[in-house]
CSV table of C-alpha atoms and ligand atoms in Angstrom, one decimal:
chain,number,residue,atom,x,y,z
M,1,MET,CA,5.8,-17.7,-34.4
M,2,ARG,CA,9.1,-18.1,-32.6
M,3,MET,CA,7.8,-16.1,-29.6
M,4,PHE,CA,4.7,-18.4,-29.6
M,5,LEU,CA,6.9,-21.4,-29.4
M,6,ILE,CA,9.1,-20.0,-26.6
M,7,VAL,CA,6.1,-19.0,-24.5
M,8,LEU,CA,4.4,-22.3,-25.1
M,9,ILE,CA,7.5,-24.4,-24.2
M,10,CYS,CA,8.2,-22.3,-21.1
M,11,LYS,CA,4.7,-22.5,-19.8
M,12,ILE,CA,4.7,-26.3,-20.3
M,13,ILE,CA,8.0,-26.7,-18.5
M,14,TYR,CA,6.8,-24.5,-15.7
M,15,TYR,CA,3.5,-26.3,-15.1
M,16,ALA,CA,5.0,-29.8,-15.6
M,17,SER,CA,7.7,-29.0,-13.0
M,18,ARG,CA,5.1,-27.7,-10.6
M,19,PHE,CA,3.1,-30.9,-11.1
M,20,VAL,CA,6.1,-33.0,-10.0
M,21,GLY,CA,6.8,-30.7,-7.0
M,22,LYS,CA,9.7,-28.7,-8.4
M,23,GLN,CA,9.7,-24.9,-8.7
M,24,GLY,CA,10.4,-25.0,-12.5
M,25,VAL,CA,10.9,-21.2,-12.8
M,26,THR,CA,14.6,-21.3,-13.3
M,27,LEU,CA,14.4,-24.1,-15.9
M,28,ALA,CA,11.8,-22.3,-17.9
M,29,GLY,CA,13.9,-19.1,-17.9
M,30,LEU,CA,17.0,-21.0,-18.9
M,31,ILE,CA,15.3,-22.6,-21.9
M,32,ALA,CA,13.8,-19.3,-23.0
M,33,LEU,CA,17.2,-17.6,-23.0
M,34,LYS,CA,18.7,-20.5,-25.0
M,35,MET,CA,16.0,-20.0,-27.6
M,36,ASP,CA,16.3,-16.2,-27.7
M,37,HIS,CA,19.1,-14.2,-26.1
M,38,GLN,CA,17.2,-11.0,-26.4
M,39,ILE,CA,14.0,-12.2,-24.9
M,40,LEU,CA,14.3,-10.2,-21.7
M,41,GLN,CA,14.7,-7.0,-23.6
M,42,LYS,CA,11.8,-7.7,-25.9
M,43,LEU,CA,9.5,-8.3,-23.0
M,44,SER,CA,10.8,-5.7,-20.5
M,45,ILE,CA,10.4,-2.8,-22.8
M,46,GLN,CA,6.6,-3.6,-22.9
M,47,VAL,CA,6.2,-2.5,-19.3
M,48,LYS,CA,4.1,0.6,-19.5
M,49,LYS,CA,5.0,2.6,-16.4
M,50,LYS,CA,8.1,1.5,-14.4
M,51,ILE,CA,10.4,-1.4,-13.6
M,52,ILE,CA,11.0,-1.5,-9.9
M,53,VAL,CA,13.9,-3.6,-8.7
M,54,VAL,CA,14.5,-4.6,-5.0
M,55,CYS,CA,18.0,-5.5,-3.9
M,56,GLY,CA,19.7,-5.8,-0.5
M,57,THR,CA,20.8,-8.5,1.9
M,58,ASN,CA,17.6,-9.2,3.8
M,59,GLY,CA,13.9,-8.5,3.2
M,60,LYS,CA,13.9,-8.6,-0.6
M,61,THR,CA,11.1,-11.0,-1.2
M,62,THR,CA,8.7,-9.5,1.4
M,63,THR,CA,9.4,-5.9,0.3
M,64,ASN,CA,9.0,-6.8,-3.4
M,65,ASN,CA,5.7,-8.6,-2.7
M,66,LEU,CA,4.4,-5.8,-0.6
M,67,ILE,CA,5.2,-3.2,-3.3
M,68,ALA,CA,3.6,-5.3,-6.0
M,69,LEU,CA,0.4,-6.0,-4.0
M,70,ALA,CA,0.1,-2.3,-3.1
M,71,LEU,CA,0.5,-1.2,-6.7
M,72,GLN,CA,-2.2,-3.8,-7.6
M,73,GLY,CA,-4.3,-2.4,-4.8
M,74,ALA,CA,-4.1,1.0,-6.5
M,75,ASN,CA,-5.5,-0.5,-9.8
M,76,ASN,CA,-2.3,-1.2,-11.6
M,77,LYS,CA,-1.4,-4.3,-13.6
M,78,VAL,CA,1.7,-5.7,-12.0
M,79,ILE,CA,4.0,-8.7,-12.7
M,80,TYR,CA,6.4,-9.8,-10.0
M,81,ASN,CA,8.7,-12.7,-9.1
M,82,GLN,CA,6.8,-13.6,-6.0
M,83,THR,CA,8.5,-16.9,-5.3
M,84,GLY,CA,11.9,-15.2,-5.0
M,85,SER,CA,13.6,-16.7,-8.0
M,86,ASN,CA,15.8,-13.7,-8.3
M,87,MET,CA,18.6,-14.6,-10.7
M,88,LEU,CA,18.6,-14.1,-14.5
M,89,ASN,CA,16.7,-17.2,-15.4
M,90,GLY,CA,14.0,-16.5,-12.7
M,91,ILE,CA,13.5,-12.9,-14.0
M,92,VAL,CA,13.2,-14.1,-17.6
M,93,ALA,CA,10.6,-16.7,-16.5
M,94,CYS,CA,8.7,-14.1,-14.6
M,95,PHE,CA,8.2,-12.1,-17.8
M,96,ILE,CA,7.5,-15.1,-20.0
M,97,LEU,CA,4.9,-16.7,-17.7
M,98,ASN,CA,3.0,-13.4,-17.6
M,99,THR,CA,3.1,-13.0,-21.4
M,100,ASN,CA,0.3,-14.2,-23.7
M,101,PHE,CA,1.0,-16.6,-26.6
M,102,LEU,CA,1.5,-13.6,-29.0
M,103,GLY,CA,4.4,-12.4,-26.8
M,104,LYS,CA,2.4,-9.5,-25.5
M,105,LEU,CA,2.8,-8.4,-21.9
M,106,ASP,CA,0.1,-6.3,-20.3
M,107,ALA,CA,1.7,-4.7,-17.3
M,108,ASP,CA,1.9,-1.2,-15.8
M,109,TYR,CA,4.7,-2.2,-13.4
M,110,ALA,CA,7.2,-5.0,-13.1
M,111,CYS,CA,8.4,-5.5,-9.5
M,112,LEU,CA,11.5,-7.7,-9.4
M,113,GLU,CA,13.6,-8.7,-6.5
M,114,ILE,CA,17.1,-9.3,-7.9
M,115,ASP,CA,20.1,-11.0,-6.4
M,116,GLU,CA,22.8,-8.4,-6.1
M,117,ALA,CA,25.3,-10.5,-8.0
M,118,SER,CA,22.8,-11.0,-10.9
M,119,LEU,CA,21.9,-7.3,-11.3
M,120,ARG,CA,24.7,-6.7,-13.8
M,121,ARG,CA,23.5,-9.6,-16.0
M,122,ILE,CA,19.8,-8.5,-15.9
M,123,MET,CA,20.1,-4.7,-16.2
M,124,PRO,CA,21.5,-4.5,-19.7
M,125,GLN,CA,18.2,-6.0,-21.0
M,126,CYS,CA,15.9,-4.9,-18.3
M,127,LYS,CA,16.6,-1.3,-17.1
M,128,ALA,CA,15.2,-0.4,-13.7
M,129,ASN,CA,13.6,2.9,-13.2
M,130,ILE,CA,13.7,2.5,-9.4
M,131,LEU,CA,16.1,0.5,-7.3
M,132,VAL,CA,14.9,-0.2,-3.7
M,133,LEU,CA,17.8,-1.1,-1.5
M,134,THR,CA,16.6,-2.8,1.7
M,135,ASN,CA,20.0,-3.0,3.6
M,136,LEU,CA,23.5,-4.2,3.3
M,137,PHE,CA,24.5,-6.8,5.9
M,138,ARG,CA,27.2,-9.4,5.8
M,139,ASP,CA,25.9,-12.3,3.7
M,140,GLN,CA,27.4,-15.6,2.7
M,141,LEU,CA,31.1,-14.8,2.5
M,142,ASP,CA,32.1,-17.1,-0.4
M,143,ARG,CA,29.4,-15.8,-2.6
M,144,TYR,CA,29.6,-12.1,-2.1
M,145,GLY,CA,32.9,-11.5,-0.4
M,146,GLU,CA,32.9,-8.4,1.6
M,147,ILE,CA,30.3,-5.7,1.5
M,148,ASP,CA,32.5,-3.6,-0.8
M,149,ILE,CA,32.2,-6.3,-3.4
M,150,THR,CA,28.4,-6.2,-3.1
M,151,MET,CA,28.5,-2.4,-3.7
M,152,ASP,CA,30.7,-2.9,-6.7
M,153,LEU,CA,28.2,-5.4,-8.1
M,154,LEU,CA,25.3,-3.0,-7.6
M,155,ASN,CA,27.2,-0.2,-9.2
M,156,GLU,CA,28.0,-2.4,-12.2
M,157,GLY,CA,24.3,-3.1,-12.7
M,158,LEU,CA,23.3,0.6,-12.2
M,159,LYS,CA,25.7,1.6,-15.0
M,160,TYR,CA,23.1,0.3,-17.4
M,161,ALA,CA,20.3,2.5,-15.9
M,162,PRO,CA,21.8,6.0,-15.5
M,163,GLU,CA,18.3,7.5,-14.8
M,164,CYS,CA,17.5,5.0,-12.1
M,165,LYS,CA,16.3,6.5,-8.8
M,166,LEU,CA,17.3,4.8,-5.5
M,167,ILE,CA,15.2,4.2,-2.5
M,168,VAL,CA,17.4,3.7,0.5
M,169,ASN,CA,17.4,3.1,4.2
M,170,ALA,CA,18.7,6.2,5.9
M,171,ASP,CA,19.4,4.2,9.1
M,172,ASP,CA,21.8,1.9,7.3
M,173,VAL,CA,25.2,3.7,7.1
M,174,LEU,CA,26.4,1.3,4.3
M,175,SER,CA,23.3,1.7,2.1
M,176,MET,CA,23.7,5.5,2.5
M,177,TYR,CA,27.4,5.5,1.6
M,178,PHE,CA,26.4,3.6,-1.5
M,179,ALA,CA,23.6,5.9,-2.5
M,180,ARG,CA,25.5,9.1,-1.9
M,181,GLU,CA,28.5,7.9,-3.9
M,182,SER,CA,26.4,6.5,-6.8
M,183,GLY,CA,25.5,9.8,-8.3
M,184,HIS,CA,21.9,8.6,-8.7
M,185,PRO,CA,19.0,10.6,-7.2
M,186,TYR,CA,17.7,9.0,-4.0
M,187,LEU,CA,14.8,9.0,-1.6
M,188,THR,CA,15.3,7.9,2.0
M,189,TYR,CA,13.2,6.0,4.5
M,190,GLY,CA,13.9,5.2,8.2
M,191,ILE,CA,13.0,5.6,11.8
M,192,GLU,CA,14.1,8.9,13.2
M,193,LYS,CA,13.5,8.2,16.9
M,194,PRO,CA,14.6,5.3,19.1
M,195,VAL,CA,11.9,2.6,19.5
M,196,GLN,CA,11.3,1.0,22.9
M,197,ASP,CA,13.3,-2.2,23.4
M,198,SER,CA,14.9,-2.0,20.0
M,199,LYS,CA,18.4,-1.5,21.3
M,200,ASN,CA,20.5,-4.6,20.7
M,201,ASP,CA,24.2,-4.8,20.4
M,202,GLU,CA,24.3,-7.6,17.9
M,203,MET,CA,26.5,-7.5,14.8
M,204,LYS,CA,27.6,-4.3,13.3
M,205,GLU,CA,29.0,-3.5,9.9
M,206,GLY,CA,30.6,-0.3,8.7
M,207,GLN,CA,31.4,1.1,12.1
M,208,PHE,CA,34.0,3.4,10.6
M,209,CYS,CA,33.3,6.7,8.8
M,210,HIS,CA,33.5,6.2,5.0
M,211,TYR,CA,34.9,9.8,4.6
M,212,CYS,CA,37.6,10.0,7.2
M,213,ASN,CA,37.9,6.5,8.6
M,214,HIS,CA,37.2,7.6,12.2
M,215,LYS,CA,35.0,5.3,14.4
M,216,LEU,CA,31.4,6.2,14.2
M,217,VAL,CA,29.3,6.9,17.3
M,218,TYR,CA,25.7,5.9,17.5
M,219,ASN,CA,23.0,7.8,19.5
M,220,PHE,CA,21.1,4.5,19.3
M,221,TYR,CA,20.8,1.3,17.4
M,222,HIS,CA,17.5,-0.1,16.0
M,223,TYR,CA,19.2,-3.4,15.3
M,224,SER,CA,22.4,-4.6,13.7
M,225,GLN,CA,24.2,-1.5,12.2
M,226,LEU,CA,20.8,0.3,11.7
M,227,GLY,CA,20.4,3.4,13.8
M,228,ASP,CA,21.3,7.0,14.3
M,229,TYR,CA,25.0,7.5,13.7
M,230,TYR,CA,27.5,10.3,13.4
M,231,CYS,CA,31.2,10.8,12.9
M,232,PRO,CA,32.8,12.8,15.7
M,233,ASN,CA,35.7,13.7,13.5
M,234,CYS,CA,34.3,15.0,10.2
M,235,HIS,CA,30.7,15.5,11.5
M,236,ASP,CA,29.2,13.4,8.8
M,237,LYS,CA,25.9,12.0,10.1
M,238,ARG,CA,22.7,10.1,9.3
M,239,GLN,CA,21.0,11.9,6.4
M,240,HIS,CA,17.6,13.4,6.3
M,241,ILE,CA,14.7,10.8,6.4
M,242,ASP,CA,12.2,11.6,3.7
M,243,VAL,CA,9.7,8.8,4.7
M,244,ASN,CA,9.7,8.4,8.5
M,245,GLY,CA,8.1,5.7,10.6
M,246,GLU,CA,6.6,6.7,13.9
M,247,ASN,CA,4.8,5.1,16.9
M,248,ILE,CA,6.1,1.7,16.2
M,249,ILE,CA,4.9,-1.7,17.5
M,250,PHE,CA,6.6,-4.8,16.3
M,251,LYS,CA,6.3,-7.7,18.8
M,252,ASP,CA,3.3,-9.8,18.0
M,253,HIS,CA,2.2,-7.8,15.0
M,254,CYS,CA,3.5,-4.6,13.3
M,255,GLU,CA,2.1,-1.1,13.5
M,256,VAL,CA,3.7,2.0,12.2
M,257,THR,CA,2.5,5.5,11.3
M,258,VAL,CA,3.7,7.1,8.0
M,259,ASN,CA,2.4,10.5,6.9
M,260,ASN,CA,-0.3,10.3,9.5
M,261,ILE,CA,-1.6,7.0,8.2
M,262,ARG,CA,-1.6,4.1,10.7
M,263,LEU,CA,-0.4,0.9,9.0
M,264,ILE,CA,-1.2,-2.4,10.7
M,265,THR,CA,-0.3,-6.0,9.8
M,266,ASN,CA,-0.3,-9.4,11.6
M,267,TYR,CA,3.3,-9.8,10.3
M,268,LYS,CA,5.7,-9.4,13.2
M,269,GLY,CA,9.4,-8.6,13.7
M,270,PHE,CA,11.3,-5.3,13.7
M,271,TYR,CA,12.8,-5.9,10.3
M,272,ASN,CA,9.3,-6.0,8.8
M,273,ILE,CA,8.8,-2.4,9.8
M,274,TYR,CA,11.7,-1.5,7.5
M,275,ASN,CA,10.1,-3.6,4.7
M,276,ILE,CA,6.9,-1.7,5.2
M,277,LEU,CA,8.7,1.6,5.2
M,278,ALA,CA,10.6,0.8,2.0
M,279,SER,CA,7.3,-0.1,0.4
M,280,CYS,CA,5.8,3.2,1.6
M,281,ALA,CA,8.7,5.2,0.2
M,282,THR,CA,8.2,3.5,-3.2
M,283,LEU,CA,4.5,4.2,-3.2
M,284,ILE,CA,5.0,7.8,-2.2
M,285,ASN,CA,7.5,8.2,-5.0
M,286,GLU,CA,4.8,7.0,-7.4
M,287,ASN,CA,2.2,9.4,-5.9
M,288,ILE,CA,0.1,6.5,-4.7
M,289,SER,CA,-2.0,7.0,-1.6
M,290,LEU,CA,-1.0,4.9,1.4
M,291,GLU,CA,-4.7,4.2,2.0
M,292,ALA,CA,-4.5,1.5,-0.7
M,293,PHE,CA,-1.5,0.0,1.0
M,294,LYS,CA,-3.3,0.0,4.4
M,295,LYS,CA,-5.9,-2.4,3.0
M,296,VAL,CA,-3.2,-4.6,1.4
M,297,LEU,CA,-1.3,-4.9,4.7
M,298,VAL,CA,-4.3,-6.0,6.7
M,299,ASN,CA,-4.9,-8.9,4.3
M,300,PHE,CA,-1.2,-9.7,3.8
M,301,ARG,CA,-0.5,-13.4,4.5
M,302,PRO,CA,3.2,-14.3,4.5
M,303,GLU,CA,4.0,-17.3,2.3
M,304,ASN,CA,7.0,-19.1,0.8
M,305,GLY,CA,8.5,-19.6,4.2
M,306,ARG,CA,8.6,-16.0,5.3
M,307,LEU,CA,7.1,-16.4,8.7
M,308,GLU,CA,4.7,-18.8,7.2
M,309,GLU,CA,2.5,-20.6,9.7
M,310,PHE,CA,1.2,-24.1,9.4
M,311,ASN,CA,-1.1,-26.1,11.7
M,312,ILE,CA,-0.2,-29.8,11.8
M,313,ASN,CA,-1.9,-32.1,14.2
M,314,GLY,CA,-2.7,-29.1,16.4
M,315,THR,CA,1.0,-28.0,16.5
M,316,LYS,CA,1.6,-24.4,15.3
M,317,VAL,CA,4.6,-24.5,13.0
M,318,THR,CA,6.3,-21.3,12.0
M,319,LEU,CA,8.8,-21.5,9.1
M,320,ASN,CA,11.2,-18.6,8.5
M,321,LEU,CA,14.3,-18.0,6.4
M,322,ALA,CA,17.5,-17.2,8.2
M,323,LYS,CA,20.4,-17.0,5.8
M,324,ASN,CA,22.9,-14.7,7.4
M,325,PRO,CA,23.9,-13.3,10.9
M,326,ALA,CA,21.7,-10.2,10.8
M,327,GLY,CA,18.7,-12.3,9.7
M,328,PHE,CA,19.3,-15.0,12.2
M,329,ASN,CA,19.6,-12.6,15.1
M,330,GLN,CA,16.3,-11.1,14.1
M,331,ASN,CA,14.8,-14.6,14.0
M,332,ILE,CA,16.1,-15.3,17.5
M,333,GLN,CA,14.5,-12.1,18.7
M,334,LEU,CA,11.2,-13.2,17.1
M,335,CYS,CA,11.3,-16.4,19.0
M,336,ILE,CA,12.0,-14.6,22.3
M,337,ASN,CA,9.1,-12.2,21.6
M,338,ASP,CA,6.9,-15.2,21.5
M,339,THR,CA,6.8,-15.9,25.3
M,340,LYS,CA,5.0,-19.3,25.0
M,341,PRO,CA,7.2,-22.4,25.4
M,342,LYS,CA,8.4,-23.8,22.1
M,343,ASP,CA,10.8,-26.1,20.2
M,344,VAL,CA,13.2,-24.9,17.7
M,345,LEU,CA,14.5,-26.8,14.6
M,346,ILE,CA,17.4,-25.2,12.7
M,347,VAL,CA,18.1,-26.5,9.1
M,348,ILE,CA,21.5,-25.5,7.6
M,349,ASN,CA,22.5,-26.5,4.1
M,350,ASP,CA,25.8,-25.7,2.3
M,351,ASN,CA,24.8,-25.9,-1.3
M,352,ALA,CA,26.2,-23.3,-3.8
M,353,GLN,CA,23.3,-21.0,-3.3
M,354,ASP,CA,23.7,-21.0,0.5
M,355,GLY,CA,27.4,-20.5,0.4
M,356,ILE,CA,29.6,-23.5,1.1
M,357,ASP,CA,31.3,-21.7,3.9
M,358,VAL,CA,29.1,-21.9,7.0
M,359,SER,CA,31.5,-19.9,9.3
M,360,TRP,CA,28.9,-17.1,9.5
M,361,LEU,CA,27.1,-19.3,12.0
M,362,TRP,CA,29.8,-18.2,14.5
M,363,ASP,CA,28.6,-14.6,14.0
M,364,VAL,CA,25.1,-15.4,15.1
M,365,ASP,CA,24.2,-14.6,18.8
M,366,PHE,CA,22.8,-18.0,19.6
M,367,GLU,CA,23.5,-17.4,23.3
M,368,GLU,CA,20.4,-15.1,23.1
M,369,PHE,CA,18.3,-18.2,23.1
M,370,SER,CA,19.1,-18.5,26.8
M,371,LYS,CA,16.5,-15.7,27.3
M,372,ASP,CA,14.0,-17.8,25.4
M,373,ASN,CA,11.6,-20.4,26.6
M,374,VAL,CA,12.8,-23.3,24.4
M,375,ASP,CA,12.0,-26.8,25.4
M,376,LYS,CA,14.0,-28.8,22.8
M,377,PHE,CA,16.4,-27.9,20.0
M,378,TYR,CA,16.9,-29.9,16.8
M,379,THR,CA,19.5,-29.4,14.0
M,380,SER,CA,19.2,-30.7,10.4
M,381,GLY,CA,20.4,-30.1,6.8
M,382,THR,CA,23.7,-31.0,5.2
M,383,ARG,CA,25.6,-29.2,8.0
M,384,TYR,CA,23.5,-30.5,10.9
M,385,LYS,CA,26.6,-31.4,12.8
M,386,ASP,CA,28.2,-28.0,12.4
M,387,MET,CA,25.0,-26.5,13.7
M,388,GLN,CA,24.9,-28.8,16.6
M,389,LEU,CA,28.5,-28.0,17.5
M,390,ARG,CA,27.8,-24.3,17.3
M,391,LEU,CA,24.9,-24.6,19.7
M,392,LYS,CA,27.0,-26.7,22.0
M,393,TYR,CA,29.4,-23.8,22.4
M,394,VAL,CA,26.7,-21.8,24.0
M,395,ASP,CA,25.6,-24.7,26.2
M,396,ILE,CA,22.6,-25.6,24.1
M,397,THR,CA,22.0,-29.4,23.7
M,398,SER,CA,20.3,-30.4,20.5
M,399,GLU,CA,19.2,-33.5,18.7
M,400,ALA,CA,20.9,-33.7,15.3
M,401,ILE,CA,19.0,-35.4,12.5
M,402,GLY,CA,20.5,-35.2,9.0
M,403,ASN,CA,17.4,-35.7,6.9
M,404,TYR,CA,15.2,-32.6,7.1
M,405,GLN,CA,11.9,-34.5,6.5
M,406,GLU,CA,12.7,-36.9,9.4
M,407,ALA,CA,13.7,-34.0,11.6
M,408,ILE,CA,10.5,-32.0,10.8
M,409,SER,CA,8.2,-35.0,11.4
M,410,LYS,CA,10.0,-35.9,14.7
M,411,ALA,CA,9.9,-32.4,16.0
M,412,ILE,CA,6.2,-32.1,15.3
M,413,LEU,CA,5.3,-35.5,16.7
M,414,ASN,CA,7.3,-34.9,19.9
M,415,SER,CA,6.2,-31.3,20.4
M,416,ARG,CA,4.8,-31.1,23.9
M,417,ASN,CA,4.1,-27.4,23.6
M,418,LYS,CA,2.4,-27.5,20.2
M,419,ASN,CA,4.6,-24.6,19.2
M,420,LEU,CA,7.5,-25.2,16.8
M,421,TYR,CA,9.8,-22.8,15.0
M,422,ILE,CA,11.7,-24.0,12.0
M,423,LEU,CA,14.6,-21.7,11.0
M,424,VAL,CA,16.2,-22.6,7.6
M,425,ASN,CA,18.7,-21.2,5.2
M,426,TYR,CA,18.2,-20.7,1.5
M,427,THR,CA,18.1,-24.0,-0.2
M,428,ALA,CA,16.4,-25.7,2.8
M,429,LEU,CA,13.5,-23.2,2.5
M,430,TYR,CA,11.5,-24.5,-0.5
M,431,PRO,CA,11.7,-28.2,0.3
M,432,SER,CA,10.7,-27.5,3.9
M,433,HIS,CA,7.8,-25.4,2.7
M,434,VAL,CA,6.6,-28.2,0.4
M,435,TYR,CA,7.0,-30.8,3.0
M,436,LEU,CA,5.1,-28.8,5.6
M,437,ASN,CA,2.3,-28.2,3.2
M,438,LYS,CA,2.1,-31.9,2.5
M,439,LEU,CA,2.0,-32.7,6.2
M,440,GLN,CA,-0.6,-30.0,6.8
M,441,ASN,CA,-2.8,-31.6,4.1
M,442,GLU,CA,-2.4,-35.2,5.2
M,443,LYS,CA,-1.3,-34.9,8.9
M,444,VAL,CA,1.7,-36.6,10.4
M,445,LYS,CA,1.3,-40.4,10.4
C,501,ZN,ZN1,34.2,11.1,9.4
């Protein structure tokens, strides 16, 4: 009876919130936890096969969605937090919204992207069988501190799941140090050989050997600190790659061969190759054929502002999340890869979830935009002036408009090239997505 009430109330809250244009997931989860502290445990133990958790600085949502869809494609029942509500309340809501009114969950797998700092609050009640770690880049400083702190947070969470297997990016020296020291079994994925045009000396983390503190040498970089590294002093080097990506194409769409299977998607950007490889490694670990994944990828349509495309009054609008330097640099490369003339709007907020310190903007290589064919720049969000100043330092003139709706409407109305990129950080993503959907449906007045 109690479970019936909790499920009923949460579903009502969720759908009522959606009706008034709010996400509603976190509120539903919060109320459920208030009504029953053990709710997550009661529901998560009902998962029949495995709980798969995705952590890491960038690529969590896409990787988690890809894994979930691929498992579904292989005839499994899967629940997943597809909107990216990845803290405790969001995870609780994900379970409850998929439960029937008797409190019964019918799921073979739960695929959960989880915020690194929330893992230790979730794992005691919801023990992961597999942890997929996408990468470890520098993120919002005031939330996570240095990368060492992120690793400590992950370790704290993993303590509750001693059997958990890790799936890690062999090209990321930081993820590999974490996996090797964790004592957990792990499977690696990566790209063994250099990819044409992938070299880029952007921002690098962990340039020093974890074992002897000597500076690492790279045979090549894929991007950021991802690449083929070794230590000339103690001879530590990139570990064996279990799931390797070959013959890669990433500019206007992605193609990669894994275990002799050619995987193709309209999704673009080098970082998505890694999201695909992380998904492949997870599927291979579950003995699931990549043929099923191949079909999923062909039909994969990005949503929730991950390279989501809109058509508004004939203008192609591409919305993408850019919440830290590594992610932003990849976004700039994406813009450059689109050789058509375009306008760019950058929306930066400084709410708690974004990190109130926006100094990371100074670690982004905005000067790379000089290689791009951008007609007009706009800045918006609560820190629109900081963003405008940042661009000014690399000789980019922009129009600053504080209100994001006004900025979006103006950028679309004045777009001569009918090609607009909107790059937003975390809390600007959902409202921008909602507003663009609204415009797409009713057109800009
Ligand atoms: Zn060394």
